[in-house]
mmCIF file of C-alpha atoms in Angstrom:
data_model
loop_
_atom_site.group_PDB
_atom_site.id
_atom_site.type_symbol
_atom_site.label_atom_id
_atom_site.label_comp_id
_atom_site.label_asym_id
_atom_site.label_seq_id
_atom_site.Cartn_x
_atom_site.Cartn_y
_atom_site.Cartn_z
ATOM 1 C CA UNK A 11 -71.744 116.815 75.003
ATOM 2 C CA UNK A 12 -74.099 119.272 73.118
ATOM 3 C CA UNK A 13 -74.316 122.693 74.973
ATOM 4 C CA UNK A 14 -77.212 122.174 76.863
ATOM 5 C CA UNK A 15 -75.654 119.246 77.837
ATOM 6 C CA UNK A 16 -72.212 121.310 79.227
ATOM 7 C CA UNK A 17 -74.647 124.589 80.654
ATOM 8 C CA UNK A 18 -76.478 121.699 83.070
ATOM 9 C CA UNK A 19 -73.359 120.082 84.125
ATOM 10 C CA UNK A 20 -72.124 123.653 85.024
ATOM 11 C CA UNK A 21 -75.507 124.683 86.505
ATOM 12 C CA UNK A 22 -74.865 120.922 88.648
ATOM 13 C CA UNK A 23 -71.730 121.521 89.627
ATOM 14 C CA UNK A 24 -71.875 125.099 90.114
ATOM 15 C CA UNK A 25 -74.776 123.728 92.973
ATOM 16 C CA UNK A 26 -73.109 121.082 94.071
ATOM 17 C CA UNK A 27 -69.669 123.132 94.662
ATOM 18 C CA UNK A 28 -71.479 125.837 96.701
ATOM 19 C CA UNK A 29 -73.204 123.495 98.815
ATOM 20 C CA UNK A 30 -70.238 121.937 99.752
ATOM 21 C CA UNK A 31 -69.041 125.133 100.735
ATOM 22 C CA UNK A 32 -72.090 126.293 102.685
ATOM 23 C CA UNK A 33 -73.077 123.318 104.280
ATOM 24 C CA UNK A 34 -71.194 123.822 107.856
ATOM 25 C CA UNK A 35 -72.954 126.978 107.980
ATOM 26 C CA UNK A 36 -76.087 125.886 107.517
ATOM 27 C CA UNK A 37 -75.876 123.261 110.101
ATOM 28 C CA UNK A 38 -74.913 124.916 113.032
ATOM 29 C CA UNK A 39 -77.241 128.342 111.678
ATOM 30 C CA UNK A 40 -79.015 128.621 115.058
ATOM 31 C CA UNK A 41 -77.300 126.699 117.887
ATOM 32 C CA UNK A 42 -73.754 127.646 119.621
ATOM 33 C CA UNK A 43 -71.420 125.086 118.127
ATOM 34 C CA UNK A 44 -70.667 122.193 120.159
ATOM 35 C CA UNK A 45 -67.438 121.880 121.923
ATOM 36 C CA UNK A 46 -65.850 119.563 119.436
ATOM 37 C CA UNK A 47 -66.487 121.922 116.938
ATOM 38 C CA UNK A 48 -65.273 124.855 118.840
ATOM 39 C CA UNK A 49 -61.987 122.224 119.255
ATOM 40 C CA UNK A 50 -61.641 122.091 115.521
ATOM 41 C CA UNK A 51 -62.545 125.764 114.776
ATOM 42 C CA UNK A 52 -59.408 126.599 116.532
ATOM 43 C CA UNK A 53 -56.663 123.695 115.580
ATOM 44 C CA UNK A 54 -58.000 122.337 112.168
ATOM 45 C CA UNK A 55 -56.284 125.693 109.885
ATOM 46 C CA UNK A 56 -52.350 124.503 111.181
ATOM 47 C CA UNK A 57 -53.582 120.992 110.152
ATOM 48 C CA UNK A 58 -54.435 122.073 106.859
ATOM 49 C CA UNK A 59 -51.839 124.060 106.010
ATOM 50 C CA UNK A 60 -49.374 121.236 106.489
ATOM 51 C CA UNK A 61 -51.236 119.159 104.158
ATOM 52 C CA UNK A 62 -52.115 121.978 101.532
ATOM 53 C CA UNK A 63 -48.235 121.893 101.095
ATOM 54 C CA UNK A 64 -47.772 117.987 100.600
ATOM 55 C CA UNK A 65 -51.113 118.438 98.494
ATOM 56 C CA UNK A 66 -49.492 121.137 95.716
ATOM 57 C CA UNK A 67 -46.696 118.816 95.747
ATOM 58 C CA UNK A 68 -48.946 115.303 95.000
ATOM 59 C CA UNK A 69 -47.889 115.323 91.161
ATOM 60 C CA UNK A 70 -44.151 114.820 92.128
ATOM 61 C CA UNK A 71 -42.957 111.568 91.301
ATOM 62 C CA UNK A 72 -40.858 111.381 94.609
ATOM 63 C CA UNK A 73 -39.571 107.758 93.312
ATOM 64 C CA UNK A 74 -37.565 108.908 90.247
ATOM 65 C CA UNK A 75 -34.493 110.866 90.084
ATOM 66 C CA UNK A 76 -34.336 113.926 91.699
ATOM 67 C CA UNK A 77 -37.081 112.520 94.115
ATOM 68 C CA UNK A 78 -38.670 115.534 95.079
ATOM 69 C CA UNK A 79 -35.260 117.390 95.654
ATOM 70 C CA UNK A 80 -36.065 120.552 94.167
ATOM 71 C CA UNK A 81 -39.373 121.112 95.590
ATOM 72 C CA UNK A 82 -37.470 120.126 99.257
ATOM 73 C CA UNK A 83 -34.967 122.591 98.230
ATOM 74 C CA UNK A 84 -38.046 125.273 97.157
ATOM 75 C CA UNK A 85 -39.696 124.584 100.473
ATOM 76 C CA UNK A 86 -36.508 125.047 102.730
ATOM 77 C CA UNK A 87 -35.649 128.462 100.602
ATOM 78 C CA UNK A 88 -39.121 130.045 101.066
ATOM 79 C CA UNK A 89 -39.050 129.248 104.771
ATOM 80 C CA UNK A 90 -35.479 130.374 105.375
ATOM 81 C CA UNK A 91 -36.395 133.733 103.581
ATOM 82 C CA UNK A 92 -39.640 134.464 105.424
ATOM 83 C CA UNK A 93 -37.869 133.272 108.935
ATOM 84 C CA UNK A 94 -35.151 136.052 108.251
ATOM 85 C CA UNK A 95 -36.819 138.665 106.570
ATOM 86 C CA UNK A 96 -40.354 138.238 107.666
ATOM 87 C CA UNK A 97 -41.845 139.465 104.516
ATOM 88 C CA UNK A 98 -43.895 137.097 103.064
ATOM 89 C CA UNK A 99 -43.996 138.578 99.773
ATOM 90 C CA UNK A 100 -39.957 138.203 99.391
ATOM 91 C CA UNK A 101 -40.259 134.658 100.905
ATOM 92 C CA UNK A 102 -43.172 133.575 98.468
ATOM 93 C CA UNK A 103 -41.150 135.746 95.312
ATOM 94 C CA UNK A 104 -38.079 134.771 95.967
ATOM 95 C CA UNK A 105 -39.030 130.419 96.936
ATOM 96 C CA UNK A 106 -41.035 130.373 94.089
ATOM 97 C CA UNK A 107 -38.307 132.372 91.409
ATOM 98 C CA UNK A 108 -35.585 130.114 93.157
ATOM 99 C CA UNK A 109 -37.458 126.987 92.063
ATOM 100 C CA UNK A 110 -38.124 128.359 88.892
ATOM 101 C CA UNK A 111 -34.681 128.374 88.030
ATOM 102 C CA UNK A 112 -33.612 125.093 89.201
ATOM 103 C CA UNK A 113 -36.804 123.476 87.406
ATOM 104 C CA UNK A 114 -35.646 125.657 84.175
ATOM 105 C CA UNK A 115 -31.412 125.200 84.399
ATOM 106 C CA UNK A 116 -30.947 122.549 85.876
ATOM 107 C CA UNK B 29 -63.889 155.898 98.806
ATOM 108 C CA UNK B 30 -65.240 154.694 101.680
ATOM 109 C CA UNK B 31 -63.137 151.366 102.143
ATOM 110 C CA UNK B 32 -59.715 152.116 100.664
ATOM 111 C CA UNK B 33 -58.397 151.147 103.488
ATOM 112 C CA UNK B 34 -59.535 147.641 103.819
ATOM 113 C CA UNK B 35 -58.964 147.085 99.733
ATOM 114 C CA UNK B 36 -55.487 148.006 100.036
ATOM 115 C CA UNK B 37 -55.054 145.145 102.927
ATOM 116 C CA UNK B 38 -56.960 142.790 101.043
ATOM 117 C CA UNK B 39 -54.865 143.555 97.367
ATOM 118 C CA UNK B 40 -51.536 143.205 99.734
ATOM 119 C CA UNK B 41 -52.316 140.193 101.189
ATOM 120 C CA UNK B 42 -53.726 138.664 97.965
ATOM 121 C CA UNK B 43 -50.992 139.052 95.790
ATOM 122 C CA UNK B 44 -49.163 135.696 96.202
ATOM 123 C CA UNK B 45 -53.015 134.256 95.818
ATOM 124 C CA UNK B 46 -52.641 136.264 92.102
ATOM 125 C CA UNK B 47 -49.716 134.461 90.866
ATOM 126 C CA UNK B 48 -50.698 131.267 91.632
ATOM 127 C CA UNK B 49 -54.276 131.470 90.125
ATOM 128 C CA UNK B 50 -53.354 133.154 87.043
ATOM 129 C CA UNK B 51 -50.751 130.663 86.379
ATOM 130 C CA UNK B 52 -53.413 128.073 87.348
ATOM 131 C CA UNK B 53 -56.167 129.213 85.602
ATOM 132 C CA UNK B 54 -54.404 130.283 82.720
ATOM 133 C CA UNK B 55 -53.261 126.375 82.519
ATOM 134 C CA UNK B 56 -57.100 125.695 82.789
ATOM 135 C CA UNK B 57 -58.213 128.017 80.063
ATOM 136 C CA UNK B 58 -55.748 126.571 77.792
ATOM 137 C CA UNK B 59 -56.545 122.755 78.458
ATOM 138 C CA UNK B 60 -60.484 123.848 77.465
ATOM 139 C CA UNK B 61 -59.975 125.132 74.818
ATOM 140 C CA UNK B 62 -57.232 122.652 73.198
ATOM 141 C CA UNK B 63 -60.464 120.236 73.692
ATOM 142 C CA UNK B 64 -62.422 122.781 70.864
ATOM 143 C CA UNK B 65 -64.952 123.678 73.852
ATOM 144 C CA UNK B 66 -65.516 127.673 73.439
ATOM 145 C CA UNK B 67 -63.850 129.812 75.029
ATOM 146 C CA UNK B 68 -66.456 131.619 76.645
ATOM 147 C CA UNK B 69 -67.080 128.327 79.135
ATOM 148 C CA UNK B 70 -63.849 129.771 80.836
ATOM 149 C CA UNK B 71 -65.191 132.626 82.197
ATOM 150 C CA UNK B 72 -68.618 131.215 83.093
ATOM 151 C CA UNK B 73 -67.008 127.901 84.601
ATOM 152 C CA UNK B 74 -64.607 130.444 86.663
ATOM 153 C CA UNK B 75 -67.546 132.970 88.111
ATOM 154 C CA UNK B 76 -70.162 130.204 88.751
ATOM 155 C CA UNK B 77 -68.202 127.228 89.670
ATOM 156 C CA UNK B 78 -65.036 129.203 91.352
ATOM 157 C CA UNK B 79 -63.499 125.433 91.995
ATOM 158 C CA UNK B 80 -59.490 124.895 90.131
ATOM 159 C CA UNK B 81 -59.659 120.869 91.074
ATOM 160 C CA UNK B 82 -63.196 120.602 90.125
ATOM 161 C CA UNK B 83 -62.756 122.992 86.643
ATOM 162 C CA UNK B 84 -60.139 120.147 85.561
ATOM 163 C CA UNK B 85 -62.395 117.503 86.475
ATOM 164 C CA UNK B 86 -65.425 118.956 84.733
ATOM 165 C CA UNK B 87 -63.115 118.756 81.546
ATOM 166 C CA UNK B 88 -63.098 115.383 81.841
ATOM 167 C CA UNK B 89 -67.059 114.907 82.471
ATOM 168 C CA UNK B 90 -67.495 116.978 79.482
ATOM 169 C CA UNK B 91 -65.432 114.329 77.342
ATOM 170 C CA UNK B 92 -66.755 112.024 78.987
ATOM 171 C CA UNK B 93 -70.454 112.466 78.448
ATOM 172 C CA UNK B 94 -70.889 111.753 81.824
ATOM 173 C CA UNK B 95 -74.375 112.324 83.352
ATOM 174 C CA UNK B 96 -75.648 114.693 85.729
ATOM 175 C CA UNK B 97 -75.880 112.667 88.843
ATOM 176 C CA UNK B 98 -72.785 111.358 88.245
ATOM 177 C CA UNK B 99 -71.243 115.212 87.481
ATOM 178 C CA UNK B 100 -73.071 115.636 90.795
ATOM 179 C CA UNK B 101 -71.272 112.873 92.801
ATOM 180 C CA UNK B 102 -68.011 113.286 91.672
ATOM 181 C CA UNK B 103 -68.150 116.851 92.058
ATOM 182 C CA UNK B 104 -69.224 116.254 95.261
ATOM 183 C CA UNK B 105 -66.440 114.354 96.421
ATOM 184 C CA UNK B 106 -64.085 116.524 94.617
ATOM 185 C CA UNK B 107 -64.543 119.645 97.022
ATOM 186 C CA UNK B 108 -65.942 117.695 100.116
ATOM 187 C CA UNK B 109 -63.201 118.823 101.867
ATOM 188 C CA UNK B 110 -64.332 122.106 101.743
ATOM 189 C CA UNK B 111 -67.192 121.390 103.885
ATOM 190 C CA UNK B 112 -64.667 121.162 106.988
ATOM 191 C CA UNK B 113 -63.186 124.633 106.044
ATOM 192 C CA UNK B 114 -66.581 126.434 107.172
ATOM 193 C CA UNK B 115 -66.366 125.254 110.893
ATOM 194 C CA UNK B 116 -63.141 127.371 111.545
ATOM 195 C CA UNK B 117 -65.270 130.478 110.265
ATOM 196 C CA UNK B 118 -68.441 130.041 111.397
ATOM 197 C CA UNK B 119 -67.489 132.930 114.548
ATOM 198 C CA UNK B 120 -65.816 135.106 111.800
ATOM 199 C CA UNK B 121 -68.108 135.099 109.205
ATOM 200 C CA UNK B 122 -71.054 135.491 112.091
ATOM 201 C CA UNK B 123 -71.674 139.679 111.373
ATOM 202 C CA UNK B 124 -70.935 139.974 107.794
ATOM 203 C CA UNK B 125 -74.259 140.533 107.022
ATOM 204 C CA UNK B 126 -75.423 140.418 103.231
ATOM 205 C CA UNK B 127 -72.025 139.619 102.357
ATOM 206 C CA UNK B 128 -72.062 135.989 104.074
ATOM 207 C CA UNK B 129 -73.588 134.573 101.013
ATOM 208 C CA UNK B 130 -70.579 135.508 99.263
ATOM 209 C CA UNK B 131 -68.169 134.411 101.542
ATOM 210 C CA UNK B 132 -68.763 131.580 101.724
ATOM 211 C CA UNK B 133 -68.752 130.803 97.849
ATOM 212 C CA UNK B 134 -65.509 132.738 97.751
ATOM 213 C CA UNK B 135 -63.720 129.587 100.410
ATOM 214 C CA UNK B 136 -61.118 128.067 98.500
ATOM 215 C CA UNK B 137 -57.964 126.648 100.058
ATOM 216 C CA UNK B 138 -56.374 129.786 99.595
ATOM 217 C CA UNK B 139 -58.643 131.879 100.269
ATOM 218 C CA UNK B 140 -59.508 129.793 103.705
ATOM 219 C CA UNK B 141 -55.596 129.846 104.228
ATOM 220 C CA UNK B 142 -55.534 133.700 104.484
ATOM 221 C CA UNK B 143 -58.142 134.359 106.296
ATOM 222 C CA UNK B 144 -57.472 131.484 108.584
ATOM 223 C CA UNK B 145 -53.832 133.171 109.218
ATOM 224 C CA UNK B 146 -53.835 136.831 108.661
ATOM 225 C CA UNK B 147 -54.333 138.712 112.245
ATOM 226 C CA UNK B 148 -57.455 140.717 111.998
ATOM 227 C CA UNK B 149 -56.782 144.729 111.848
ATOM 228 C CA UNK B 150 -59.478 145.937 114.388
ATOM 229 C CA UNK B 151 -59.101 149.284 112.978
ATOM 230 C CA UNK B 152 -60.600 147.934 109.704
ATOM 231 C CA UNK B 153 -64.487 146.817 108.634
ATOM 232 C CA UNK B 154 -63.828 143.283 108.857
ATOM 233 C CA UNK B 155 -66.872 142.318 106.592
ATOM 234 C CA UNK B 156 -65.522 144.783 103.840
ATOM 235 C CA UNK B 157 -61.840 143.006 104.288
ATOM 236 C CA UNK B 158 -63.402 140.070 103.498
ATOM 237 C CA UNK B 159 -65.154 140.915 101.062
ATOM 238 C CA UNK B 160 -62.409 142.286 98.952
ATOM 239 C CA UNK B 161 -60.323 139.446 100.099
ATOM 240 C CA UNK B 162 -62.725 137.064 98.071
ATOM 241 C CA UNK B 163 -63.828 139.483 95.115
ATOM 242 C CA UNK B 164 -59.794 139.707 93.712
ATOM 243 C CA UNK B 165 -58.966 136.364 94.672
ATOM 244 C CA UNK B 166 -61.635 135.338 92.282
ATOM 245 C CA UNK B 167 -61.220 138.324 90.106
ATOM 246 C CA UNK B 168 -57.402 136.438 89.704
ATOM 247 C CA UNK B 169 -59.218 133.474 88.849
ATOM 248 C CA UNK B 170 -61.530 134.755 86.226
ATOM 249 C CA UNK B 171 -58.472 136.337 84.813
ATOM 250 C CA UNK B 172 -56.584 133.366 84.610
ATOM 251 C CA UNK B 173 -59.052 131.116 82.738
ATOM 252 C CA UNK B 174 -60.580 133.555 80.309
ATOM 253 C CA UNK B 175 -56.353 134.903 79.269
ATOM 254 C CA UNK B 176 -55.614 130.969 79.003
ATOM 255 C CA UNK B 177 -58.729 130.301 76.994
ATOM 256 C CA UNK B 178 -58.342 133.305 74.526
ATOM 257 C CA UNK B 179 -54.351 133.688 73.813
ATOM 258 C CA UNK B 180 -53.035 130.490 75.610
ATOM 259 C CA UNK B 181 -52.635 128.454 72.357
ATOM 260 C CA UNK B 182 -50.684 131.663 70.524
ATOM 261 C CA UNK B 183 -48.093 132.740 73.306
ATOM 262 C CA UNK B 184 -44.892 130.688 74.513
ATOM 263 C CA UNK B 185 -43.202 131.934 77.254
ATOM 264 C CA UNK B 186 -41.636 129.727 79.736
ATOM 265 C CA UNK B 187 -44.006 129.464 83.100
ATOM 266 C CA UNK B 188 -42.722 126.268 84.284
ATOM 267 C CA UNK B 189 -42.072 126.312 88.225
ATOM 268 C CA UNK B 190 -44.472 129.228 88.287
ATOM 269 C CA UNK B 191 -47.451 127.348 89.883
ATOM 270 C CA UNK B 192 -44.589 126.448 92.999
ATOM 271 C CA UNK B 193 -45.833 130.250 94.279
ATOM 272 C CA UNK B 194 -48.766 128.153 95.944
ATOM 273 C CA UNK B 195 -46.715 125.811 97.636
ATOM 274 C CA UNK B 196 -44.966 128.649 98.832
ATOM 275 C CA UNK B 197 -48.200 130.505 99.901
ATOM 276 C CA UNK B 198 -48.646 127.463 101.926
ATOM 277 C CA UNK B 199 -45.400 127.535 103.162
ATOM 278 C CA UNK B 200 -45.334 130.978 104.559
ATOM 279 C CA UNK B 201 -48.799 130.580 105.941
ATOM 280 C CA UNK B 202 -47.461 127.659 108.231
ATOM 281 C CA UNK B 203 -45.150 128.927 110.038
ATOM 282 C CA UNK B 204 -47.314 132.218 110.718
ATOM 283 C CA UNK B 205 -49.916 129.388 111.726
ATOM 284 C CA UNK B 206 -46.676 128.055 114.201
ATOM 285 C CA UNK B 207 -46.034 131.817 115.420
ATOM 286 C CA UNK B 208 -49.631 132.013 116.544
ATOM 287 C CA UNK B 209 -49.682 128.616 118.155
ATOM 288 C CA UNK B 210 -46.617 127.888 119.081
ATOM 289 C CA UNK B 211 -47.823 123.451 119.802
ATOM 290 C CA UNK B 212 -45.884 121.364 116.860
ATOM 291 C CA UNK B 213 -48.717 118.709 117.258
ATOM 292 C CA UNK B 214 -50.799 120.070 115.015
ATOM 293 C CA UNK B 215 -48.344 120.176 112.240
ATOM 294 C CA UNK B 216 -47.185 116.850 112.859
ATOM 295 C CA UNK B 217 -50.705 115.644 112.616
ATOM 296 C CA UNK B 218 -51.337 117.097 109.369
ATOM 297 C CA UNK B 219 -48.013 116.105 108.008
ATOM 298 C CA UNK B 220 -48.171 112.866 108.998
ATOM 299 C CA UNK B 221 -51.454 112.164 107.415
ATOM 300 C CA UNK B 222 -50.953 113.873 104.105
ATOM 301 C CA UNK B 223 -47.428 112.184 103.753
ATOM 302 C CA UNK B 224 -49.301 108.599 104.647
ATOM 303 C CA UNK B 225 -52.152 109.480 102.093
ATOM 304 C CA UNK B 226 -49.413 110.635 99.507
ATOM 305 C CA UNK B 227 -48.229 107.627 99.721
ATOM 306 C CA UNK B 228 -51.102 105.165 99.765
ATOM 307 C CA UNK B 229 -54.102 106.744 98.309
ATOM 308 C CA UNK B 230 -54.328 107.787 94.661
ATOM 309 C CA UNK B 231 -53.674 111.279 94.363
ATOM 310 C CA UNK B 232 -57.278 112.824 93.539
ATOM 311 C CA UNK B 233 -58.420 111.228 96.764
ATOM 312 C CA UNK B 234 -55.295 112.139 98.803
ATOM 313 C CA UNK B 235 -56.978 115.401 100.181
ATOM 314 C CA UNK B 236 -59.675 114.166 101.938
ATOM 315 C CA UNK B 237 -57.966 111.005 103.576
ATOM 316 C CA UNK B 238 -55.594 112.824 104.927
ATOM 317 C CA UNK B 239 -57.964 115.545 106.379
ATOM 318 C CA UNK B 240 -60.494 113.081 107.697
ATOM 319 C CA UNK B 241 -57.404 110.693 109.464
ATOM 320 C CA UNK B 242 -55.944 114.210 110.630
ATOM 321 C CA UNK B 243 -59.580 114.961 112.033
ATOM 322 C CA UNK B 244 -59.524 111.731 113.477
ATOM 323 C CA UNK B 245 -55.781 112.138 114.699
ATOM 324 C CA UNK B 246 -56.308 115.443 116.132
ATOM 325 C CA UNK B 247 -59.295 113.563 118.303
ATOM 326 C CA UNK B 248 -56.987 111.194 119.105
ATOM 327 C CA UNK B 249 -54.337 113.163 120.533
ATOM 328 C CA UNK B 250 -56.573 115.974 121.334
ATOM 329 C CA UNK B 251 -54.969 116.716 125.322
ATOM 330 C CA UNK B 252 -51.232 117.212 123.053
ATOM 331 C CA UNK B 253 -52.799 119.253 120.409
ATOM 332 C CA UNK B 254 -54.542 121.700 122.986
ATOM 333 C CA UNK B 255 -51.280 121.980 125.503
#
């Protein structure tokens, strides 16, 4: 691509991206939401958080050796830290340096 | 100054958010620039577009040649899921004034998991929080790119495992999502539909199949979900 080319795709996607972003807003600008709406408002973020984790982990090949083990391992770490100490800096720190090691070492 | 206060909240909350984007956007940077694009695309890609999944992607358009409508498709679908993170902040985001416009650029995943999660202070300005909340997240961002654009091809040091800090992030902010709620349905739900979409769908499109059969799921099961 010549550089006009790559400063419209940016300017494109830089449009595209916020409308994504803005269009729920937009939508419901005026009117109370409906109830549906109000429904997911309130239960969609513990939906998403669930798959937020499965989607960091999508590059895993969980069909060859050590299928996924080590991330399982990372996950059940991190959660174990922040259920005992209840610091979610230590439990995010210390997951993430535990994996680091067994992706490193091991 | 006048909002210490709600800066220092927003820096401590945002600091697992900072590892994960610098080691993200650092990756980024360096995959740009090992294409001979210029640097400089880093930082404007990282203030204007503010997208990691869609910054990757553009690489490839760029490559590619691809055209604009196409670039505007893709893109599209890339962050479509992002159109369903709005509706859970449509109350919270309601007085924030001039600063709305922002906002809502500033919703990543992470940055929607955060504020999704985090209790609100009442004694603090909530629109300032925000605020600050989005302005370092992407400040980490810009960071990221422009360091893995300008030194990434002439430093070595071993990062690998690094980027786990966002599964972590996500970790953490599930089970304060389970403290609030206290209903395992939900969790199921989205487990079950991101495992199934793992599994079936090919792994760029894996984010918004699961979220739309989770949408539809949630529907589904709604009276369990809302016991």
């Amino acid at each position: 691509m010549s550089s006009l080319e790559i400063y419209l795709a940016i300017l494109v996607m830089a449009v595209v991206n916020y409308f994504t972003r803005v269009f729920p807003f937009i939508f419901f600008i005026k009117k109370e939401p409906p109830l549906y709406i109000i429904f997911i408002e309130k239960y969609f973020p513990p939906v998403i958080m669930m798959i937020l984790i499965v989607y960091t982990l999508k590059d895993i090949d969980f069909k060859i050796y050590p299928y996924g083990f080590k991330e399982l391992l990372g996950i059940c770490v991190t959660a174990f830290l922040h259920l005992s100490i209840k610091n979610y800096l230590i439990s995010i720190f210390g997951g993430t340096i535990f994996y680091m090691a067994l992706v490193q070492y091991l | 100054m006048k909002y210490e206060k709600e800066l220092k909240k927003a820096f401590s909350i945002s600091i697992p958010v900072m590892m994960g984007y610098i080691v993200l956007g650092f990756a980024f940077g360096l995959l740009l620039t090992s294409f001979n694009y210029p640097w400089y695309l880093a930082p404007i890609m990282s203030i204007f577009i503010y997208a990691g999944a869609l910054q990757f992607v553009a690489i490839n358009f760029f490559n590619a040649k691809a055209g604009l409508i196409d670039i505007a498709i893709a893109s599209w679908f890339v962050n479509i899921r992002q159109s369903f993170y709005g509706l859970s902040l449509l109350k919270r985001f309601k007085n924030s004034g001039n600063f709305k416009p922002f906002l809502i650029f500033g919703l990543t995943d992470e940055t929607y998991a955060l504020l999704t999660t985090i209790k609100d202070d009442e004694s603090l300005s909530k629109k300032h929080y925000y605020l600050f909340l989005g302005l370092l997240n992407q400040l980490y961002w810009i960071i990221g790119c422009t360091s893995g654009a300008l030194i990434g091809s002439y430093v070595k040091f071993n990062t690998a495992g690094l980027e786990f800090s966002l599964t972590a992030l996500f970790v953490v902010l599930c089970i304060e999502q389970y403290k609030n709620l206290k209903n395992i349905y939900p969790f199921i739900i989205g487990a079950i539909s991101s495992i199934f979409a793992l599994i079936f769908v090919s792994s760029d499109k894996m984010l918004i199949v699961s979220i739309v059969s989770s949408l539809i799921l949630m529907f589904f099961l709604r009276k369990k979900v809302e016991a």
